[in-house]
């Protein structure tokens, strides 16, 4: 679920938060880093739980209509297509997902059920819902495509939900695009006989990713003085106050990665930090960072100090 770029962003945020600290103890910042990464999985579970709760809300809505004192014929014999959506029922009946929701204490929608109502009302007002409910029966694929469309065009862009997520955990806003993409990928790949494990993905795609996150953080922080000197040598014509703080952290991390991680190609490192700069810093940051890194890499190559192993890594 988690990709290397997102790991780099998490490390950047942790180092940025550490700037100005005089403590040499990295235990707390490392815990913050790991919590920030692992909390991303809670956001994933939160959104999956929302889909389950929407189905329950729809079921409850039908029952209330049927129990009305003056129930109409439509109330007594409602279209249960949405309530019986096979994909939603697959999520609702997924024992492993339920276990994870319980173990991670995901009870938000029981406490803040007004947001379930907001999403449910947005769904039934949508054109997708109106088209879907024109018939009373459907195939698994039709049910799946409907949920994909609803998630992509109704749930994910909902402003009230966005504000709720922002209020709960500020770092979740950075996680949201990755989590939404993960959910859509899982929804697209699901089949009627899919294993329960399908909706309980691993946070780290590779066990080495967690090690990479901690190593990048520690090596950047512990080599701050050396990294700052390298940056200073290449920015003599720049007023230090003109260099954005985020740019400085990204340069520290990029240089550290180029020097301390032999298996990562230089081009990959540079491209990753340029993309992060475009998203998290100023409009010209990527040009500035690219210029500095280009000069440093050429120096390392000329002095034969570029510690890279394997073909295509330079």
PDB file of C-alpha atoms in Angstrom:
ATOM      1  CA  UNK A   1       0.000   0.000   0.000  1.00  0.00           C
ATOM      2  CA  UNK A   2       2.765   2.419   0.930  1.00  0.00           C
ATOM      3  CA  UNK A   3       5.174   3.475  -1.820  1.00  0.00           C
ATOM      4  CA  UNK A   4       8.715   4.824  -1.470  1.00  0.00           C
ATOM      5  CA  UNK A   5       7.725   8.376  -2.402  1.00  0.00           C
ATOM      6  CA  UNK A   6       5.212   8.471   0.419  1.00  0.00           C
ATOM      7  CA  UNK A   7       7.874   7.142   2.782  1.00  0.00           C
ATOM      8  CA  UNK A   8      10.173   9.982   1.716  1.00  0.00           C
ATOM      9  CA  UNK A   9       7.394  12.483   2.402  1.00  0.00           C
ATOM     10  CA  UNK A  10       6.914  11.052   5.882  1.00  0.00           C
ATOM     11  CA  UNK A  11      10.651  11.272   6.557  1.00  0.00           C
ATOM     12  CA  UNK A  12      10.676  14.853   5.247  1.00  0.00           C
ATOM     13  CA  UNK A  13       7.858  15.816   7.622  1.00  0.00           C
ATOM     14  CA  UNK A  14       9.643  14.219  10.581  1.00  0.00           C
ATOM     15  CA  UNK A  15      12.957  15.951   9.837  1.00  0.00           C
ATOM     16  CA  UNK A  16      11.158  19.252   9.259  1.00  0.00           C
ATOM     17  CA  UNK A  17       9.450  18.903  12.656  1.00  0.00           C
ATOM     18  CA  UNK A  18      12.844  18.211  14.230  1.00  0.00           C
ATOM     19  CA  UNK A  19      14.482  21.392  12.889  1.00  0.00           C
ATOM     20  CA  UNK A  20      15.633  23.660  15.709  1.00  0.00           C
ATOM     21  CA  UNK A  21      15.617  20.866  18.281  1.00  0.00           C
ATOM     22  CA  UNK A  22      18.759  20.647  20.387  1.00  0.00           C
ATOM     23  CA  UNK A  23      18.194  17.092  21.586  1.00  0.00           C
ATOM     24  CA  UNK A  24      20.448  14.299  20.347  1.00  0.00           C
ATOM     25  CA  UNK A  25      17.874  11.679  21.320  1.00  0.00           C
ATOM     26  CA  UNK A  26      16.262  10.363  18.139  1.00  0.00           C
ATOM     27  CA  UNK A  27      14.005   7.823  19.831  1.00  0.00           C
ATOM     28  CA  UNK A  28      10.956  10.111  20.031  1.00  0.00           C
ATOM     29  CA  UNK A  29      11.286  11.482  16.475  1.00  0.00           C
ATOM     30  CA  UNK A  30      11.643   7.917  15.183  1.00  0.00           C
ATOM     31  CA  UNK A  31       8.506   6.884  17.066  1.00  0.00           C
ATOM     32  CA  UNK A  32       6.699   9.865  15.556  1.00  0.00           C
ATOM     33  CA  UNK A  33       7.872   8.807  12.091  1.00  0.00           C
ATOM     34  CA  UNK A  34       6.678   5.221  12.523  1.00  0.00           C
ATOM     35  CA  UNK A  35       3.378   6.346  14.076  1.00  0.00           C
ATOM     36  CA  UNK A  36       2.796   8.729  11.168  1.00  0.00           C
ATOM     37  CA  UNK A  37       3.417   5.912   8.693  1.00  0.00           C
ATOM     38  CA  UNK A  38       1.384   3.285  10.543  1.00  0.00           C
ATOM     39  CA  UNK A  39      -1.481   5.712  11.157  1.00  0.00           C
ATOM     40  CA  UNK A  40      -1.991   5.727   7.396  1.00  0.00           C
ATOM     41  CA  UNK A  41      -3.386   2.203   7.751  1.00  0.00           C
ATOM     42  CA  UNK A  42      -5.973   3.526  10.211  1.00  0.00           C
ATOM     43  CA  UNK A  43      -7.154   5.960   7.539  1.00  0.00           C
ATOM     44  CA  UNK A  44      -7.516   3.068   5.116  1.00  0.00           C
ATOM     45  CA  UNK A  45      -9.585   1.126   7.657  1.00  0.00           C
ATOM     46  CA  UNK A  46     -11.660   4.221   8.417  1.00  0.00           C
ATOM     47  CA  UNK A  47     -12.731   4.584   4.779  1.00  0.00           C
ATOM     48  CA  UNK A  48     -13.412   0.869   4.387  1.00  0.00           C
ATOM     49  CA  UNK A  49     -15.544   1.009   7.543  1.00  0.00           C
ATOM     50  CA  UNK A  50     -17.457   3.908   5.994  1.00  0.00           C
ATOM     51  CA  UNK A  51     -18.508   1.718   3.058  1.00  0.00           C
ATOM     52  CA  UNK A  52     -19.751  -0.921   5.504  1.00  0.00           C
ATOM     53  CA  UNK A  53     -21.652   1.651   7.555  1.00  0.00           C
ATOM     54  CA  UNK A  54     -23.276   3.153   4.448  1.00  0.00           C
ATOM     55  CA  UNK A  55     -24.712  -0.283   3.620  1.00  0.00           C
ATOM     56  CA  UNK A  56     -26.028  -0.579   7.179  1.00  0.00           C
ATOM     57  CA  UNK A  57     -27.492   2.921   6.961  1.00  0.00           C
ATOM     58  CA  UNK A  58     -29.297   1.964   3.744  1.00  0.00           C
ATOM     59  CA  UNK A  59     -30.684  -1.165   5.413  1.00  0.00           C
ATOM     60  CA  UNK A  60     -31.885   0.870   8.384  1.00  0.00           C
ATOM     61  CA  UNK A  61     -33.509   3.410   6.079  1.00  0.00           C
ATOM     62  CA  UNK A  62     -35.538   0.709   4.329  1.00  0.00           C
ATOM     63  CA  UNK A  63     -36.646  -0.826   7.629  1.00  0.00           C
ATOM     64  CA  UNK A  64     -37.881   2.523   8.912  1.00  0.00           C
ATOM     65  CA  UNK A  65     -39.923   3.066   5.764  1.00  0.00           C
ATOM     66  CA  UNK A  66     -41.437  -0.414   6.009  1.00  0.00           C
ATOM     67  CA  UNK A  67     -42.393   0.186   9.655  1.00  0.00           C
ATOM     68  CA  UNK A  68     -44.141   3.483   8.979  1.00  0.00           C
ATOM     69  CA  UNK A  69     -47.747   3.599  10.164  1.00  0.00           C
ATOM     70  CA  UNK A  70     -48.912   4.711   6.736  1.00  0.00           C
ATOM     71  CA  UNK A  71     -46.401   2.864   4.632  1.00  0.00           C
ATOM     72  CA  UNK A  72     -46.945   3.039   0.886  1.00  0.00           C
ATOM     73  CA  UNK A  73     -46.758   0.042  -1.399  1.00  0.00           C
ATOM     74  CA  UNK A  74     -43.277   1.195  -2.431  1.00  0.00           C
ATOM     75  CA  UNK A  75     -42.273   1.392   1.246  1.00  0.00           C
ATOM     76  CA  UNK A  76     -43.544  -2.139   1.833  1.00  0.00           C
ATOM     77  CA  UNK A  77     -41.864  -3.557  -1.260  1.00  0.00           C
ATOM     78  CA  UNK A  78     -38.744  -1.407  -1.738  1.00  0.00           C
ATOM     79  CA  UNK A  79     -35.983  -1.799  -4.293  1.00  0.00           C
ATOM     80  CA  UNK A  80     -33.279  -3.563  -2.278  1.00  0.00           C
ATOM     81  CA  UNK A  81     -30.652  -3.416  -4.990  1.00  0.00           C
ATOM     82  CA  UNK A  82     -28.352  -1.034  -3.109  1.00  0.00           C
ATOM     83  CA  UNK A  83     -28.788  -2.825   0.222  1.00  0.00           C
ATOM     84  CA  UNK A  84     -28.066  -6.152  -1.469  1.00  0.00           C
ATOM     85  CA  UNK A  85     -25.071  -4.861  -3.421  1.00  0.00           C
ATOM     86  CA  UNK A  86     -22.779  -7.895  -3.516  1.00  0.00           C
ATOM     87  CA  UNK A  87     -19.567  -5.941  -3.052  1.00  0.00           C
ATOM     88  CA  UNK A  88     -20.897  -4.075  -0.007  1.00  0.00           C
ATOM     89  CA  UNK A  89     -22.090  -7.360   1.490  1.00  0.00           C
ATOM     90  CA  UNK A  90     -18.675  -8.869   0.782  1.00  0.00           C
ATOM     91  CA  UNK A  91     -17.113  -6.080   2.854  1.00  0.00           C
ATOM     92  CA  UNK A  92     -19.744  -6.315   5.579  1.00  0.00           C
ATOM     93  CA  UNK A  93     -19.230 -10.082   5.965  1.00  0.00           C
ATOM     94  CA  UNK A  94     -15.426  -9.977   5.776  1.00  0.00           C
ATOM     95  CA  UNK A  95     -14.366 -11.449   9.122  1.00  0.00           C
ATOM     96  CA  UNK A  96     -10.712 -10.502   8.769  1.00  0.00           C
ATOM     97  CA  UNK A  97     -11.564  -6.888   7.961  1.00  0.00           C
ATOM     98  CA  UNK A  98     -13.872  -6.794  10.990  1.00  0.00           C
ATOM     99  CA  UNK A  99     -11.048  -8.114  13.174  1.00  0.00           C
ATOM    100  CA  UNK A 100      -8.736  -5.358  11.944  1.00  0.00           C
ATOM    101  CA  UNK A 101     -11.373  -2.691  12.497  1.00  0.00           C
ATOM    102  CA  UNK A 102     -11.762  -3.909  16.091  1.00  0.00           C
ATOM    103  CA  UNK A 103      -8.044  -4.321  16.802  1.00  0.00           C
ATOM    104  CA  UNK A 104      -7.352  -0.805  15.473  1.00  0.00           C
ATOM    105  CA  UNK A 105     -10.312   0.573  17.430  1.00  0.00           C
ATOM    106  CA  UNK A 106     -12.013   2.065  14.364  1.00  0.00           C
ATOM    107  CA  UNK A 107     -15.292   3.206  15.919  1.00  0.00           C
ATOM    108  CA  UNK A 108     -15.505   6.669  14.361  1.00  0.00           C
ATOM    109  CA  UNK A 109     -18.726   6.110  12.473  1.00  0.00           C
ATOM    110  CA  UNK A 110     -20.582   4.871  15.546  1.00  0.00           C
ATOM    111  CA  UNK A 111     -19.525   8.039  17.376  1.00  0.00           C
ATOM    112  CA  UNK A 112     -19.828  10.412  14.403  1.00  0.00           C
ATOM    113  CA  UNK A 113     -22.717   8.800  12.563  1.00  0.00           C
ATOM    114  CA  UNK A 114     -23.854  12.140  11.116  1.00  0.00           C
ATOM    115  CA  UNK A 115     -21.054  11.767   8.565  1.00  0.00           C
ATOM    116  CA  UNK A 116     -22.435   8.394   7.503  1.00  0.00           C
ATOM    117  CA  UNK A 117     -25.750  10.173   6.897  1.00  0.00           C
ATOM    118  CA  UNK A 118     -24.003  12.897   4.901  1.00  0.00           C
ATOM    119  CA  UNK A 119     -22.342  10.349   2.623  1.00  0.00           C
ATOM    120  CA  UNK A 120     -25.492   8.216   2.337  1.00  0.00           C
ATOM    121  CA  UNK A 121     -27.566  11.238   1.288  1.00  0.00           C
ATOM    122  CA  UNK A 122     -24.899  12.312  -1.208  1.00  0.00           C
ATOM    123  CA  UNK A 123     -24.982   8.821  -2.738  1.00  0.00           C
ATOM    124  CA  UNK A 124     -28.760   8.632  -3.161  1.00  0.00           C
ATOM    125  CA  UNK A 125     -28.811  12.115  -4.707  1.00  0.00           C
ATOM    126  CA  UNK A 126     -26.178  11.170  -7.285  1.00  0.00           C
ATOM    127  CA  UNK A 127     -26.850  10.389 -10.922  1.00  0.00           C
ATOM    128  CA  UNK A 128     -24.959   7.116 -10.494  1.00  0.00           C
ATOM    129  CA  UNK A 129     -27.456   5.971  -7.863  1.00  0.00           C
ATOM    130  CA  UNK A 130     -30.438   7.040  -9.960  1.00  0.00           C
ATOM    131  CA  UNK A 131     -29.161   5.040 -12.948  1.00  0.00           C
ATOM    132  CA  UNK A 132     -28.211   2.023 -10.824  1.00  0.00           C
ATOM    133  CA  UNK A 133     -31.642   1.837  -9.169  1.00  0.00           C
ATOM    134  CA  UNK A 134     -33.550   1.758 -12.446  1.00  0.00           C
ATOM    135  CA  UNK A 135     -33.605  -2.042 -12.132  1.00  0.00           C
ATOM    136  CA  UNK A 136     -34.021  -4.385  -9.156  1.00  0.00           C
ATOM    137  CA  UNK A 137     -31.379  -6.973  -9.970  1.00  0.00           C
ATOM    138  CA  UNK A 138     -27.748  -6.814 -11.050  1.00  0.00           C
ATOM    139  CA  UNK A 139     -24.608  -8.844 -11.591  1.00  0.00           C
ATOM    140  CA  UNK A 140     -21.550  -8.747  -9.356  1.00  0.00           C
ATOM    141  CA  UNK A 141     -19.687  -6.698 -11.953  1.00  0.00           C
ATOM    142  CA  UNK A 142     -22.464  -4.107 -12.128  1.00  0.00           C
ATOM    143  CA  UNK A 143     -22.495  -3.879  -8.343  1.00  0.00           C
ATOM    144  CA  UNK A 144     -18.722  -3.494  -8.325  1.00  0.00           C
ATOM    145  CA  UNK A 145     -18.653  -0.787 -10.987  1.00  0.00           C
ATOM    146  CA  UNK A 146     -21.341   1.139  -9.136  1.00  0.00           C
ATOM    147  CA  UNK A 147     -19.352   1.135  -5.871  1.00  0.00           C
ATOM    148  CA  UNK A 148     -16.181   2.154  -7.739  1.00  0.00           C
ATOM    149  CA  UNK A 149     -18.014   5.086  -9.344  1.00  0.00           C
ATOM    150  CA  UNK A 150     -19.599   6.108  -6.048  1.00  0.00           C
ATOM    151  CA  UNK A 151     -16.312   5.960  -4.176  1.00  0.00           C
ATOM    152  CA  UNK A 152     -14.419   7.848  -6.868  1.00  0.00           C
ATOM    153  CA  UNK A 153     -16.979  10.550  -7.618  1.00  0.00           C
ATOM    154  CA  UNK A 154     -19.091  10.891  -4.468  1.00  0.00           C
ATOM    155  CA  UNK A 155     -17.176   9.705  -1.393  1.00  0.00           C
ATOM    156  CA  UNK A 156     -13.548  10.606  -2.152  1.00  0.00           C
ATOM    157  CA  UNK A 157     -14.230  14.231  -3.188  1.00  0.00           C
ATOM    158  CA  UNK A 158     -16.795  14.932  -0.432  1.00  0.00           C
ATOM    159  CA  UNK A 159     -15.787  18.197   1.274  1.00  0.00           C
ATOM    160  CA  UNK A 160     -17.412  17.388   4.626  1.00  0.00           C
ATOM    161  CA  UNK A 161     -15.562  14.074   4.779  1.00  0.00           C
ATOM    162  CA  UNK A 162     -12.322  15.835   3.820  1.00  0.00           C
ATOM    163  CA  UNK A 163     -12.769  18.319   6.670  1.00  0.00           C
ATOM    164  CA  UNK A 164     -13.535  15.500   9.093  1.00  0.00           C
ATOM    165  CA  UNK A 165     -10.352  13.654   8.113  1.00  0.00           C
ATOM    166  CA  UNK A 166      -8.316  16.855   8.388  1.00  0.00           C
ATOM    167  CA  UNK A 167      -9.718  17.496  11.863  1.00  0.00           C
ATOM    168  CA  UNK A 168      -8.914  13.997  13.111  1.00  0.00           C
ATOM    169  CA  UNK A 169      -5.282  13.824  11.943  1.00  0.00           C
ATOM    170  CA  UNK A 170      -3.519  16.548   9.987  1.00  0.00           C
ATOM    171  CA  UNK A 171      -1.060  14.080   8.421  1.00  0.00           C
ATOM    172  CA  UNK A 172      -3.979  12.119   6.981  1.00  0.00           C
ATOM    173  CA  UNK A 173      -4.412  14.772   4.285  1.00  0.00           C
ATOM    174  CA  UNK A 174      -1.064  13.731   2.789  1.00  0.00           C
ATOM    175  CA  UNK A 175      -2.084  10.082   3.083  1.00  0.00           C
ATOM    176  CA  UNK A 176      -5.513  10.490   1.523  1.00  0.00           C
ATOM    177  CA  UNK A 177      -4.546  10.322  -2.197  1.00  0.00           C
ATOM    178  CA  UNK A 178      -2.486   7.158  -1.639  1.00  0.00           C
ATOM    179  CA  UNK A 179      -5.212   5.534   0.464  1.00  0.00           C
ATOM    180  CA  UNK A 180      -7.943   6.418  -2.040  1.00  0.00           C
ATOM    181  CA  UNK A 181      -5.847   4.995  -4.879  1.00  0.00           C
ATOM    182  CA  UNK A 182      -5.256   1.811  -2.885  1.00  0.00           C
ATOM    183  CA  UNK A 183      -8.965   1.364  -2.209  1.00  0.00           C
ATOM    184  CA  UNK A 184      -9.875   1.865  -5.859  1.00  0.00           C
ATOM    185  CA  UNK A 185      -7.256  -0.689  -6.935  1.00  0.00           C
ATOM    186  CA  UNK A 186      -8.617  -3.234  -4.463  1.00  0.00           C
ATOM    187  CA  UNK A 187     -12.203  -2.593  -5.548  1.00  0.00           C
ATOM    188  CA  UNK A 188     -11.312  -3.018  -9.219  1.00  0.00           C
ATOM    189  CA  UNK A 189      -9.527  -6.314  -8.600  1.00  0.00           C
ATOM    190  CA  UNK A 190     -12.123  -7.919  -6.333  1.00  0.00           C
ATOM    191  CA  UNK A 191     -13.964 -11.044  -7.471  1.00  0.00           C
ATOM    192  CA  UNK A 192     -16.974 -12.867  -5.940  1.00  0.00           C
ATOM    193  CA  UNK A 193     -14.733 -15.558  -4.416  1.00  0.00           C
ATOM    194  CA  UNK A 194     -11.964 -13.192  -3.328  1.00  0.00           C
ATOM    195  CA  UNK A 195     -10.073 -14.130  -0.184  1.00  0.00           C
ATOM    196  CA  UNK A 196     -10.804 -12.139   2.998  1.00  0.00           C
ATOM    197  CA  UNK A 197      -7.135 -11.130   2.931  1.00  0.00           C
ATOM    198  CA  UNK A 198      -7.787  -9.050  -0.197  1.00  0.00           C
ATOM    199  CA  UNK A 199      -9.184  -6.146   1.823  1.00  0.00           C
ATOM    200  CA  UNK A 200      -6.484  -6.327   4.497  1.00  0.00           C
ATOM    201  CA  UNK A 201      -3.396  -5.270   2.504  1.00  0.00           C
ATOM    202  CA  UNK A 202       0.074  -4.964   3.958  1.00  0.00           C
ATOM    203  CA  UNK A 203       1.101  -1.438   4.920  1.00  0.00           C
ATOM    204  CA  UNK A 204       4.626  -1.956   3.600  1.00  0.00           C
ATOM    205  CA  UNK A 205       4.853  -3.565   0.169  1.00  0.00           C
ATOM    206  CA  UNK A 206       8.321  -4.826   1.089  1.00  0.00           C
ATOM    207  CA  UNK A 207       9.760  -5.442   4.597  1.00  0.00           C
ATOM    208  CA  UNK A 208      12.791  -3.406   3.514  1.00  0.00           C
ATOM    209  CA  UNK A 209      10.636  -0.282   3.170  1.00  0.00           C
ATOM    210  CA  UNK A 210      10.352   0.166   6.933  1.00  0.00           C
ATOM    211  CA  UNK A 211      14.129  -0.173   7.244  1.00  0.00           C
ATOM    212  CA  UNK A 212      14.552   2.344   4.427  1.00  0.00           C
ATOM    213  CA  UNK A 213      12.356   4.870   6.258  1.00  0.00           C
ATOM    214  CA  UNK A 214      14.312   4.584   9.517  1.00  0.00           C
ATOM    215  CA  UNK A 215      17.708   4.544   7.809  1.00  0.00           C
ATOM    216  CA  UNK A 216      16.941   7.573   5.655  1.00  0.00           C
ATOM    217  CA  UNK A 217      15.749   9.481   8.708  1.00  0.00           C
ATOM    218  CA  UNK A 218      18.690   8.548  10.932  1.00  0.00           C
ATOM    219  CA  UNK A 219      21.413   8.980   8.321  1.00  0.00           C
ATOM    220  CA  UNK A 220      20.068  12.372   7.261  1.00  0.00           C
ATOM    221  CA  UNK A 221      19.750  13.679  10.812  1.00  0.00           C
ATOM    222  CA  UNK A 222      23.076  12.282  12.046  1.00  0.00           C
ATOM    223  CA  UNK A 223      24.928  13.729   9.058  1.00  0.00           C
ATOM    224  CA  UNK A 224      23.242  17.120   9.161  1.00  0.00           C
ATOM    225  CA  UNK A 225      26.468  19.134   9.598  1.00  0.00           C
ATOM    226  CA  UNK A 226      28.196  17.455   6.642  1.00  0.00           C
ATOM    227  CA  UNK A 227      25.126  17.712   4.430  1.00  0.00           C
ATOM    228  CA  UNK A 228      24.654  21.382   5.303  1.00  0.00           C
ATOM    229  CA  UNK A 229      28.254  22.105   4.360  1.00  0.00           C
ATOM    230  CA  UNK A 230      27.792  20.469   0.971  1.00  0.00           C
ATOM    231  CA  UNK A 231      24.655  22.522   0.383  1.00  0.00           C
ATOM    232  CA  UNK A 232      26.429  25.713   1.509  1.00  0.00           C
ATOM    233  CA  UNK A 233      29.263  25.144  -0.954  1.00  0.00           C
ATOM    234  CA  UNK A 234      26.773  25.023  -3.818  1.00  0.00           C
ATOM    235  CA  UNK A 235      24.607  27.945  -2.676  1.00  0.00           C
ATOM    236  CA  UNK A 236      27.252  30.620  -1.995  1.00  0.00           C
ATOM    237  CA  UNK A 237      25.375  33.111  -4.145  1.00  0.00           C
ATOM    238  CA  UNK A 238      22.144  32.464  -2.295  1.00  0.00           C
ATOM    239  CA  UNK A 239      20.990  34.206   0.845  1.00  0.00           C
ATOM    240  CA  UNK A 240      20.268  31.364   3.277  1.00  0.00           C
ATOM    241  CA  UNK A 241      16.970  33.007   4.242  1.00  0.00           C
ATOM    242  CA  UNK A 242      15.839  32.767   0.616  1.00  0.00           C
ATOM    243  CA  UNK A 243      16.080  28.982   0.589  1.00  0.00           C
ATOM    244  CA  UNK A 244      12.740  27.499   1.625  1.00  0.00           C
ATOM    245  CA  UNK A 245      12.970  25.297   4.724  1.00  0.00           C
ATOM    246  CA  UNK A 246      11.317  22.416   2.888  1.00  0.00           C
ATOM    247  CA  UNK A 247      13.852  22.740   0.043  1.00  0.00           C
ATOM    248  CA  UNK A 248      16.690  22.543   2.542  1.00  0.00           C
ATOM    249  CA  UNK A 249      15.293  19.359   4.094  1.00  0.00           C
ATOM    250  CA  UNK A 250      14.725  17.792   0.670  1.00  0.00           C
ATOM    251  CA  UNK A 251      18.303  18.620  -0.360  1.00  0.00           C
ATOM    252  CA  UNK A 252      19.632  17.060   2.850  1.00  0.00           C
ATOM    253  CA  UNK A 253      17.641  13.890   2.237  1.00  0.00           C
ATOM    254  CA  UNK A 254      18.475  13.668  -1.470  1.00  0.00           C
ATOM    255  CA  UNK A 255      22.221  14.109  -0.907  1.00  0.00           C
ATOM    256  CA  UNK A 256      22.128  11.579   1.922  1.00  0.00           C
ATOM    257  CA  UNK A 257      20.283   9.101  -0.285  1.00  0.00           C
ATOM    258  CA  UNK A 258      22.725   9.582  -3.159  1.00  0.00           C
ATOM    259  CA  UNK A 259      25.722   9.044  -0.868  1.00  0.00           C
ATOM    260  CA  UNK A 260      24.453   6.478   1.629  1.00  0.00           C
ATOM    261  CA  UNK A 261      22.127   4.189  -0.344  1.00  0.00           C
ATOM    262  CA  UNK A 262      24.223   2.345  -2.963  1.00  0.00           C
ATOM    263  CA  UNK A 263      21.348   0.299  -4.412  1.00  0.00           C
ATOM    264  CA  UNK A 264      19.126   3.283  -5.339  1.00  0.00           C
ATOM    265  CA  UNK A 265      19.874   4.781  -8.789  1.00  0.00           C
ATOM    266  CA  UNK A 266      20.813   8.459  -8.809  1.00  0.00           C
ATOM    267  CA  UNK A 267      18.111   9.255 -11.375  1.00  0.00           C
ATOM    268  CA  UNK A 268      15.452   7.654  -9.198  1.00  0.00           C
ATOM    269  CA  UNK A 269      16.539   9.681  -6.180  1.00  0.00           C
ATOM    270  CA  UNK A 270      16.625  12.976  -8.060  1.00  0.00           C
ATOM    271  CA  UNK A 271      13.283  12.399  -9.783  1.00  0.00           C
ATOM    272  CA  UNK A 272      11.590  11.459  -6.524  1.00  0.00           C
ATOM    273  CA  UNK A 273      12.722  14.603  -4.709  1.00  0.00           C
ATOM    274  CA  UNK A 274      11.860  16.839  -7.638  1.00  0.00           C
ATOM    275  CA  UNK A 275       8.312  15.464  -7.636  1.00  0.00           C
ATOM    276  CA  UNK A 276       8.009  15.940  -3.869  1.00  0.00           C
ATOM    277  CA  UNK A 277       9.291  19.523  -4.202  1.00  0.00           C
ATOM    278  CA  UNK A 278       6.658  20.282  -6.850  1.00  0.00           C
ATOM    279  CA  UNK A 279       3.928  19.183  -4.459  1.00  0.00           C
ATOM    280  CA  UNK A 280       5.206  20.488  -1.134  1.00  0.00           C
ATOM    281  CA  UNK A 281       7.314  23.557  -1.877  1.00  0.00           C
ATOM    282  CA  UNK A 282       7.446  26.620  -4.149  1.00  0.00           C
ATOM    283  CA  UNK A 283       6.873  26.735  -7.900  1.00  0.00           C
ATOM    284  CA  UNK A 284      10.618  27.053  -8.605  1.00  0.00           C
ATOM    285  CA  UNK A 285      11.868  24.671  -5.930  1.00  0.00           C
ATOM    286  CA  UNK A 286      12.271  21.688  -8.237  1.00  0.00           C
ATOM    287  CA  UNK A 287      14.470  23.748 -10.606  1.00  0.00           C
ATOM    288  CA  UNK A 288      16.617  24.951  -7.703  1.00  0.00           C
ATOM    289  CA  UNK A 289      16.981  21.475  -6.184  1.00  0.00           C
ATOM    290  CA  UNK A 290      17.727  19.879  -9.548  1.00  0.00           C
ATOM    291  CA  UNK A 291      20.529  22.395 -10.179  1.00  0.00           C
ATOM    292  CA  UNK A 292      22.202  21.722  -6.830  1.00  0.00           C
ATOM    293  CA  UNK A 293      21.949  17.948  -7.100  1.00  0.00           C
ATOM    294  CA  UNK A 294      23.187  17.940 -10.696  1.00  0.00           C
ATOM    295  CA  UNK A 295      26.350  19.820  -9.694  1.00  0.00           C
ATOM    296  CA  UNK A 296      27.003  17.552  -6.719  1.00  0.00           C
ATOM    297  CA  UNK A 297      26.493  14.326  -8.676  1.00  0.00           C
ATOM    298  CA  UNK A 298      28.929  15.479 -11.364  1.00  0.00           C
ATOM    299  CA  UNK A 299      31.498  16.233  -8.662  1.00  0.00           C
ATOM    300  CA  UNK A 300      31.012  12.802  -7.085  1.00  0.00           C
ATOM    301  CA  UNK A 301      31.407  11.147 -10.483  1.00  0.00           C
ATOM    302  CA  UNK A 302      34.552  13.120 -11.349  1.00  0.00           C
ATOM    303  CA  UNK A 303      36.107  12.355  -7.977  1.00  0.00           C
ATOM    304  CA  UNK A 304      34.994   8.695  -8.120  1.00  0.00           C
ATOM    305  CA  UNK A 305      33.190   9.071  -4.772  1.00  0.00           C
ATOM    306  CA  UNK A 306      29.766   8.122  -6.049  1.00  0.00           C
ATOM    307  CA  UNK A 307      29.144   4.939  -4.107  1.00  0.00           C
ATOM    308  CA  UNK A 308      26.749   3.068  -6.373  1.00  0.00           C
ATOM    309  CA  UNK A 309      26.826  -0.636  -7.192  1.00  0.00           C
ATOM    310  CA  UNK A 310      25.213  -2.456 -10.089  1.00  0.00           C
ATOM    311  CA  UNK A 311      24.385  -1.574 -13.664  1.00  0.00           C
ATOM    312  CA  UNK A 312      22.367   1.560 -14.389  1.00  0.00           C
ATOM    313  CA  UNK A 313      22.711   2.978 -10.891  1.00  0.00           C
ATOM    314  CA  UNK A 314      24.702   6.042 -11.822  1.00  0.00           C
TER     315      UNK A 314
END
